[in-house]
mmCIF file of C-alpha atoms in Angstrom:
data_model
loop_
_atom_site.group_PDB
_atom_site.id
_atom_site.type_symbol
_atom_site.label_atom_id
_atom_site.label_comp_id
_atom_site.label_asym_id
_atom_site.label_seq_id
_atom_site.Cartn_x
_atom_site.Cartn_y
_atom_site.Cartn_z
ATOM 1 C CA MET A 283 -0.283 -0.031 -0.047
ATOM 2 C CA ALA A 284 1.864 3.075 -1.213
ATOM 3 C CA PHE A 285 0.880 6.775 -0.150
ATOM 4 C CA THR A 286 2.020 10.207 -1.596
ATOM 5 C CA VAL A 287 2.254 13.612 -0.216
ATOM 6 C CA GLU A 288 1.203 17.079 -2.192
ATOM 7 C CA GLU A 289 2.524 20.134 -0.686
ATOM 8 C CA ARG A 290 0.528 23.495 -0.771
ATOM 9 C CA GLY A 291 1.879 26.854 0.344
ATOM 10 C CA ARG A 292 5.550 27.512 1.095
ATOM 11 C CA PRO A 293 7.382 25.848 4.331
ATOM 12 C CA ASN A 294 7.660 27.943 7.266
ATOM 13 C CA THR A 295 4.751 29.780 6.950
ATOM 14 C CA GLN A 296 1.226 29.663 8.212
ATOM 15 C CA ASP A 297 -0.496 28.765 4.837
ATOM 16 C CA TYR A 298 1.659 25.470 4.183
ATOM 17 C CA ARG A 299 0.005 22.419 4.165
ATOM 18 C CA VAL A 300 0.720 18.594 3.004
ATOM 19 C CA PHE A 301 -1.937 16.630 1.947
ATOM 20 C CA PHE A 302 -2.052 12.440 1.210
ATOM 21 C CA LYS A 303 -2.843 10.727 -1.580
ATOM 22 C CA ASN A 304 -3.220 6.753 -1.839
ATOM 23 C CA SER A 305 -1.882 4.515 -4.595
ATOM 24 C CA GLU A 306 -4.810 5.390 -6.945
ATOM 25 C CA GLY A 307 -3.948 9.424 -6.355
ATOM 26 C CA LYS A 308 -6.730 10.258 -4.683
ATOM 27 C CA TYR A 309 -6.851 12.521 -1.682
ATOM 28 C CA ILE A 310 -7.137 11.077 1.945
ATOM 29 C CA SER A 311 -6.854 11.799 5.267
ATOM 30 C CA PRO A 312 -3.667 10.342 7.132
ATOM 31 C CA PHE A 313 -5.708 10.610 10.261
ATOM 32 C CA HIS A 314 -8.674 8.613 9.204
ATOM 33 C CA ASP A 315 -7.886 6.679 5.861
ATOM 34 C CA ILE A 316 -4.491 5.051 6.420
ATOM 35 C CA PRO A 317 -5.188 1.843 8.099
ATOM 36 C CA ILE A 318 -3.681 1.303 11.582
ATOM 37 C CA TYR A 319 -2.326 -1.930 10.475
ATOM 38 C CA ALA A 320 0.478 -2.645 7.967
ATOM 39 C CA ASN A 321 0.041 -6.257 9.355
ATOM 40 C CA GLU A 322 -2.515 -7.119 12.126
ATOM 41 C CA ALA A 323 -1.218 -10.621 12.392
ATOM 42 C CA GLN A 324 1.940 -9.588 13.587
ATOM 43 C CA ASP A 325 1.376 -6.557 15.440
ATOM 44 C CA ILE A 326 2.726 -4.371 12.421
ATOM 45 C CA PHE A 327 1.348 -0.375 12.273
ATOM 46 C CA HIS A 328 1.376 2.097 10.010
ATOM 47 C CA ALA A 329 3.353 5.280 11.459
ATOM 48 C CA VAL A 330 2.799 8.846 9.796
ATOM 49 C CA VAL A 331 5.778 11.128 9.831
ATOM 50 C CA GLU A 332 5.352 14.400 11.047
ATOM 51 C CA VAL A 333 8.602 15.554 11.806
ATOM 52 C CA PRO A 334 11.680 13.998 10.589
ATOM 53 C CA ARG A 335 14.675 13.541 13.255
ATOM 54 C CA TRP A 336 17.059 16.579 13.700
ATOM 55 C CA THR A 337 14.255 19.067 12.816
ATOM 56 C CA ASN A 338 12.728 21.781 15.049
ATOM 57 C CA ALA A 339 9.442 22.593 13.071
ATOM 58 C CA LYS A 340 6.386 21.315 14.885
ATOM 59 C CA MET A 341 4.471 19.859 12.247
ATOM 60 C CA GLU A 342 1.391 17.679 13.123
ATOM 61 C CA ILE A 343 -1.695 16.234 11.512
ATOM 62 C CA ALA A 344 -4.162 19.129 11.546
ATOM 63 C CA THR A 345 -7.387 17.448 13.072
ATOM 64 C CA LYS A 346 -9.468 20.252 13.087
ATOM 65 C CA ASP A 347 -9.381 20.778 9.250
ATOM 66 C CA PRO A 348 -10.838 18.345 6.196
ATOM 67 C CA LEU A 349 -8.756 15.950 5.346
ATOM 68 C CA ASN A 350 -6.292 16.731 8.147
ATOM 69 C CA PRO A 351 -2.917 17.670 6.336
ATOM 70 C CA LEU A 352 0.177 18.575 8.036
ATOM 71 C CA LYS A 353 0.754 21.854 9.227
ATOM 72 C CA GLN A 354 2.871 23.810 11.465
ATOM 73 C CA ASP A 355 1.274 24.382 14.993
ATOM 74 C CA VAL A 356 0.853 27.951 15.816
ATOM 75 C CA LYS A 357 1.110 29.251 19.096
ATOM 76 C CA LYS A 358 -0.198 33.090 20.249
ATOM 77 C CA GLY A 359 0.379 33.768 16.218
ATOM 78 C CA ASN A 360 3.733 32.374 15.786
ATOM 79 C CA LEU A 361 4.852 29.565 14.281
ATOM 80 C CA ARG A 362 5.803 27.117 16.675
ATOM 81 C CA TYR A 363 9.578 25.577 16.670
ATOM 82 C CA VAL A 364 10.791 22.852 19.473
ATOM 83 C CA ALA A 365 13.925 24.703 21.029
ATOM 84 C CA ASN A 366 17.411 22.971 21.155
ATOM 85 C CA VAL A 367 17.719 21.705 24.436
ATOM 86 C CA PHE A 368 21.145 20.957 25.211
ATOM 87 C CA PRO A 369 22.944 18.358 24.082
ATOM 88 C CA HIS A 370 19.706 17.548 21.908
ATOM 89 C CA LYS A 371 19.402 18.895 18.199
ATOM 90 C CA GLY A 372 15.559 19.067 17.422
ATOM 91 C CA TYR A 373 13.667 16.045 17.611
ATOM 92 C CA ILE A 374 16.026 12.905 18.338
ATOM 93 C CA TRP A 375 13.233 10.515 16.798
ATOM 94 C CA ASN A 376 11.342 10.416 13.569
ATOM 95 C CA TYR A 377 8.655 11.702 15.443
ATOM 96 C CA GLY A 378 4.503 10.912 14.352
ATOM 97 C CA ALA A 379 1.342 9.306 14.616
ATOM 98 C CA ILE A 380 -0.472 6.139 14.474
ATOM 99 C CA PRO A 381 -3.444 6.554 12.061
ATOM 100 C CA GLN A 382 -6.887 5.421 13.000
ATOM 101 C CA THR A 383 -6.079 6.136 16.841
ATOM 102 C CA TRP A 384 -7.546 8.812 19.069
ATOM 103 C CA GLU A 385 -6.723 9.497 22.555
ATOM 104 C CA ASP A 386 -10.634 10.480 23.928
ATOM 105 C CA PRO A 387 -10.113 13.603 26.179
ATOM 106 C CA ASN A 388 -13.363 12.160 27.666
ATOM 107 C CA HIS A 389 -11.985 9.148 29.088
ATOM 108 C CA LYS A 390 -9.706 9.016 32.119
ATOM 109 C CA ASP A 391 -6.675 6.340 32.001
ATOM 110 C CA SER A 392 -6.892 4.048 34.658
ATOM 111 C CA ASP A 393 -3.436 3.703 34.793
ATOM 112 C CA THR A 394 -2.525 7.529 34.430
ATOM 113 C CA GLY A 395 -5.466 9.063 35.951
ATOM 114 C CA CYS A 396 -5.863 11.389 33.076
ATOM 115 C CA CYS A 397 -7.928 11.864 30.303
ATOM 116 C CA GLY A 398 -6.482 11.589 26.544
ATOM 117 C CA ASP A 399 -5.103 14.629 24.714
ATOM 118 C CA ASN A 400 -7.532 14.700 21.932
ATOM 119 C CA ASP A 401 -5.011 13.425 19.269
ATOM 120 C CA PRO A 402 -3.709 10.410 17.147
ATOM 121 C CA ILE A 403 -1.361 8.314 19.560
ATOM 122 C CA ASP A 404 2.237 9.354 19.145
ATOM 123 C CA ILE A 405 5.443 7.730 18.044
ATOM 124 C CA CYS A 406 9.182 7.995 18.399
ATOM 125 C CA ASP A 407 10.882 5.923 15.284
ATOM 126 C CA ILE A 408 14.284 4.929 16.700
ATOM 127 C CA GLY A 409 15.392 3.488 13.604
ATOM 128 C CA ASN A 410 18.987 4.677 11.680
ATOM 129 C CA LYS A 411 16.882 6.211 8.832
ATOM 130 C CA VAL A 412 15.974 10.080 9.016
ATOM 131 C CA CYS A 413 12.589 9.997 7.246
ATOM 132 C CA SER A 414 10.873 12.734 5.277
ATOM 133 C CA ARG A 415 7.980 14.558 6.210
ATOM 134 C CA GLY A 416 4.841 12.821 5.370
ATOM 135 C CA ASP A 417 6.476 9.347 5.160
ATOM 136 C CA VAL A 418 4.028 6.376 5.981
ATOM 137 C CA ILE A 419 6.332 3.794 7.321
ATOM 138 C CA LYS A 420 5.450 0.357 9.053
ATOM 139 C CA VAL A 421 6.779 0.048 12.199
ATOM 140 C CA LYS A 422 7.223 -2.561 15.117
ATOM 141 C CA VAL A 423 6.309 -1.473 18.462
ATOM 142 C CA LEU A 424 8.264 -1.961 21.393
ATOM 143 C CA GLY A 425 7.330 -0.056 24.548
ATOM 144 C CA THR A 426 5.944 3.320 25.785
ATOM 145 C CA LEU A 427 6.151 6.270 27.822
ATOM 146 C CA ALA A 428 3.394 7.913 29.707
ATOM 147 C CA LEU A 429 3.879 11.624 29.533
ATOM 148 C CA ILE A 430 1.508 13.758 31.085
ATOM 149 C CA ASP A 431 1.434 17.206 29.332
ATOM 150 C CA GLU A 432 -0.480 19.933 31.229
ATOM 151 C CA GLY A 433 -2.485 17.389 32.898
ATOM 152 C CA GLU A 434 -3.214 15.055 29.926
ATOM 153 C CA THR A 435 -2.340 11.501 28.887
ATOM 154 C CA ASP A 436 0.023 11.808 26.090
ATOM 155 C CA TRP A 437 1.566 8.276 25.407
ATOM 156 C CA LYS A 438 5.017 8.291 23.528
ATOM 157 C CA VAL A 439 5.128 4.946 21.603
ATOM 158 C CA ILE A 440 8.527 3.688 21.077
ATOM 159 C CA VAL A 441 8.858 1.955 17.728
ATOM 160 C CA ILE A 442 11.355 1.170 14.884
ATOM 161 C CA ASN A 443 10.723 1.151 11.222
ATOM 162 C CA THR A 444 10.687 -2.401 9.981
ATOM 163 C CA GLU A 445 12.840 -1.406 6.906
ATOM 164 C CA ASP A 446 15.892 -0.571 9.547
ATOM 165 C CA PRO A 447 18.569 -2.945 8.738
ATOM 166 C CA GLU A 448 18.699 -3.773 12.732
ATOM 167 C CA ALA A 449 14.760 -3.854 13.130
ATOM 168 C CA ALA A 450 15.095 -7.772 13.660
ATOM 169 C CA SER A 451 17.306 -7.483 16.671
ATOM 170 C CA PHE A 452 14.718 -5.088 18.321
ATOM 171 C CA ASN A 453 11.661 -6.936 20.192
ATOM 172 C CA ASN A 454 10.861 -5.179 23.358
ATOM 173 C CA ILE A 455 12.043 -2.142 25.192
ATOM 174 C CA ASP A 456 14.909 -3.874 26.940
ATOM 175 C CA ASP A 457 16.460 -4.062 23.311
ATOM 176 C CA VAL A 458 16.624 -0.487 23.015
ATOM 177 C CA ARG A 459 18.394 -0.126 26.511
ATOM 178 C CA GLN A 460 20.762 -2.693 25.486
ATOM 179 C CA LEU A 461 21.473 -1.919 21.895
ATOM 180 C CA LYS A 462 20.879 1.785 22.051
ATOM 181 C CA PRO A 463 22.246 2.514 25.326
ATOM 182 C CA GLY A 464 21.216 6.089 26.558
ATOM 183 C CA TYR A 465 18.816 6.525 23.872
ATOM 184 C CA LEU A 466 15.617 5.670 26.356
ATOM 185 C CA GLU A 467 17.417 8.179 29.153
ATOM 186 C CA ALA A 468 17.793 11.163 26.582
ATOM 187 C CA THR A 469 14.095 10.308 25.413
ATOM 188 C CA VAL A 470 12.881 11.183 28.987
ATOM 189 C CA ASP A 471 15.326 13.898 29.473
ATOM 190 C CA TRP A 472 13.827 15.471 26.057
ATOM 191 C CA PHE A 473 10.084 15.075 26.992
ATOM 192 C CA LYS A 474 10.370 16.397 30.446
ATOM 193 C CA ARG A 475 12.455 19.862 29.137
ATOM 194 C CA TYR A 476 11.454 20.486 25.739
ATOM 195 C CA LYS A 477 9.072 23.038 26.947
ATOM 196 C CA VAL A 478 11.065 24.765 29.469
ATOM 197 C CA PRO A 479 12.676 27.158 27.075
ATOM 198 C CA ASP A 480 9.338 28.478 26.367
ATOM 199 C CA GLY A 481 8.325 29.571 29.978
ATOM 200 C CA LYS A 482 6.588 26.440 30.849
ATOM 201 C CA PRO A 483 7.271 23.917 33.636
ATOM 202 C CA GLU A 484 9.209 20.373 33.245
ATOM 203 C CA ASN A 485 6.845 17.637 32.045
ATOM 204 C CA GLN A 486 5.273 14.851 34.408
ATOM 205 C CA PHE A 487 5.243 11.081 33.424
ATOM 206 C CA ALA A 488 3.283 8.262 35.211
ATOM 207 C CA PHE A 489 5.018 5.312 36.176
ATOM 208 C CA ASN A 490 7.815 7.660 37.471
ATOM 209 C CA GLY A 491 8.738 8.064 33.911
ATOM 210 C CA GLU A 492 9.564 4.012 33.482
ATOM 211 C CA PHE A 493 9.017 2.390 29.967
ATOM 212 C CA LYS A 494 6.331 0.093 29.688
ATOM 213 C CA ASN A 495 6.893 -3.288 27.701
ATOM 214 C CA ARG A 496 5.940 -4.252 23.932
ATOM 215 C CA ASP A 497 2.719 -5.877 25.181
ATOM 216 C CA PHE A 498 1.282 -2.962 27.514
ATOM 217 C CA ALA A 499 2.366 -0.465 24.568
ATOM 218 C CA ILE A 500 0.448 -2.809 22.027
ATOM 219 C CA LYS A 501 -2.676 -2.934 23.901
ATOM 220 C CA THR A 502 -2.383 0.792 24.395
ATOM 221 C CA VAL A 503 -2.669 1.244 20.875
ATOM 222 C CA LYS A 504 -5.372 -0.764 20.372
ATOM 223 C CA SER A 505 -7.502 0.932 22.778
ATOM 224 C CA THR A 506 -6.780 3.911 21.147
ATOM 225 C CA HIS A 507 -7.836 2.601 17.756
ATOM 226 C CA GLU A 508 -11.073 1.626 19.755
ATOM 227 C CA PHE A 509 -12.087 5.381 20.760
ATOM 228 C CA TRP A 510 -11.262 6.164 16.868
ATOM 229 C CA LYS A 511 -13.898 3.679 15.866
ATOM 230 C CA SER A 512 -16.355 5.244 18.395
ATOM 231 C CA LEU A 513 -15.434 8.728 17.262
ATOM 232 C CA MET A 514 -15.774 7.599 13.289
ATOM 233 C CA SER A 515 -19.579 6.204 14.244
ATOM 234 C CA MET A 516 -20.748 8.807 16.164
ATOM 235 C CA LYS A 517 -20.948 7.040 19.249
ATOM 236 C CA THR A 518 -18.367 9.557 20.665
ATOM 237 C CA ASN A 519 -18.782 13.319 20.163
ATOM 238 C CA ALA A 520 -16.344 14.941 17.603
ATOM 239 C CA GLY A 521 -16.318 18.125 19.212
ATOM 240 C CA GLU A 522 -14.110 20.425 16.920
ATOM 241 C CA LEU A 523 -12.273 17.378 15.320
ATOM 242 C CA ASN A 524 -12.728 16.874 11.432
ATOM 243 C CA CYS A 525 -13.753 13.662 10.783
ATOM 244 C CA MET A 526 -13.990 13.832 6.617
ATOM 245 C CA ASN A 527 -12.747 10.616 5.226
ATOM 246 C CA THR A 528 -12.880 8.994 1.966
ATOM 247 C CA THR A 529 -12.618 5.094 3.011
ATOM 248 C CA VAL A 530 -14.274 4.342 6.288
ATOM 249 C CA SER A 531 -17.846 3.352 3.967
ATOM 250 C CA ASP A 532 -19.763 3.032 7.281
ATOM 251 C CA SER A 533 -19.302 6.080 8.959
ATOM 252 C CA PRO A 534 -21.452 9.143 8.499
ATOM 253 C CA PHE A 535 -18.332 11.422 7.758
ATOM 254 C CA CYS A 536 -17.178 9.480 4.714
ATOM 255 C CA CYS A 537 -17.207 11.730 1.642
ATOM 256 C CA SER A 538 -16.676 11.144 -2.295
ATOM 257 C CA ALA A 539 -13.368 11.957 -3.914
ATOM 258 C CA THR A 540 -15.158 14.855 -5.890
ATOM 259 C CA ASP A 541 -15.384 16.434 -2.565
ATOM 260 C CA ALA A 542 -12.160 15.504 -1.407
ATOM 261 C CA ASP A 543 -10.407 17.017 -4.485
ATOM 262 C CA THR A 544 -12.795 20.248 -3.582
ATOM 263 C CA VAL A 545 -11.219 20.557 -0.109
ATOM 264 C CA VAL A 546 -7.790 20.609 -1.482
ATOM 265 C CA GLU A 547 -8.581 22.913 -4.126
ATOM 266 C CA SER A 548 -9.836 25.612 -1.852
ATOM 267 C CA VAL A 549 -6.330 25.772 -0.020
ATOM 268 C CA ILE A 550 -5.019 28.769 -2.318
ATOM 269 C CA ASP A 551 -1.476 27.476 -3.587
ATOM 270 C CA LYS A 552 0.563 30.346 -2.325
ATOM 271 C CA TRP A 553 3.875 28.530 -3.278
ATOM 272 C CA PHE A 554 4.617 30.741 -6.621
ATOM 273 C CA TYR A 555 2.972 33.914 -5.139
ATOM 274 C CA TYR A 556 5.455 35.132 -2.488
ATOM 275 C CA GLU A 557 7.593 37.871 -2.413
ATOM 276 C CA ASN A 558 11.606 37.465 -1.612
#
C-alpha cells in the first residue's frame, strides 16, 4: 500500500499544508484513511512521520481541518519551533502518529489518572533512517512512555521502522536499552524539558518515567483504535475534530473523491506567489 504527499503553500509559513494521496492518486486523510495495521497478524502498524529527526518545526496532523493535512503548529500567532535543549538537536527520533487512533479526552486512563489529549497516539521511531515529512512507514512497537502534558495523558510509543537493517534485533523495550544505550534516558530528558525554553515547567510522567513494555504498548495502541472507531461512528462526540474521510464506508463522515478534491483545491496554493 503506497502513499504520496502533495505540498501546498510555502514551508515555514502558516499557509503551508501537506496533503496525502493513496496509490490511486486520490486525496485521503492521514488521520482516518491510512489503515492502522500494516500487518495485523504480526502487530505491525503504519505510522505517519510528522517531524523528521533533527528538525525543529512542530508539524502535526491538522485534526480540526478537512482531510487533516500536515501543518505547522501555531502558538500565540507564531509558528512553533521546538527549541534545541542541550545536548539535543531538534527532535531526536522521527516523530509522528499512528493513524486511526485517538486519545479520547473524555476517557480517564485507569493507569495515568488523566484523560486523553484529543490527538492520534504519538510515535518515536528510533530507526537509523532520517525520514521525510509525510512518510508513511511500517513500524514494530517496542514500548511506551506515559507523558503527562499539562494534565493530559500523552502516550509516546517507541517504535522501529520495519525496514531498518537492525529491526530484527529489536523486539521489546529492553532491546533498546541494551542496543542503543542512553537513548531511552535521552528520550525522557527530552520530553521532560523541551517546553522549558518557552517558559513552561518541566513535564511529568506516569509510572515515575519508566517505560512500559511491548505488550502494554500494543494494548494501549489498540485501545486508542477502539476510541477512534467510536469517534467515526458518532458514538462519541467529535467536538472540533474533523472526521471527513474517503474510505471508512460505514462512517457518516465518509465523502466522495470529488468532495475531497474540492477541499484541497480550496486551499490557495501560494507557493509561487510570495515576495522574496
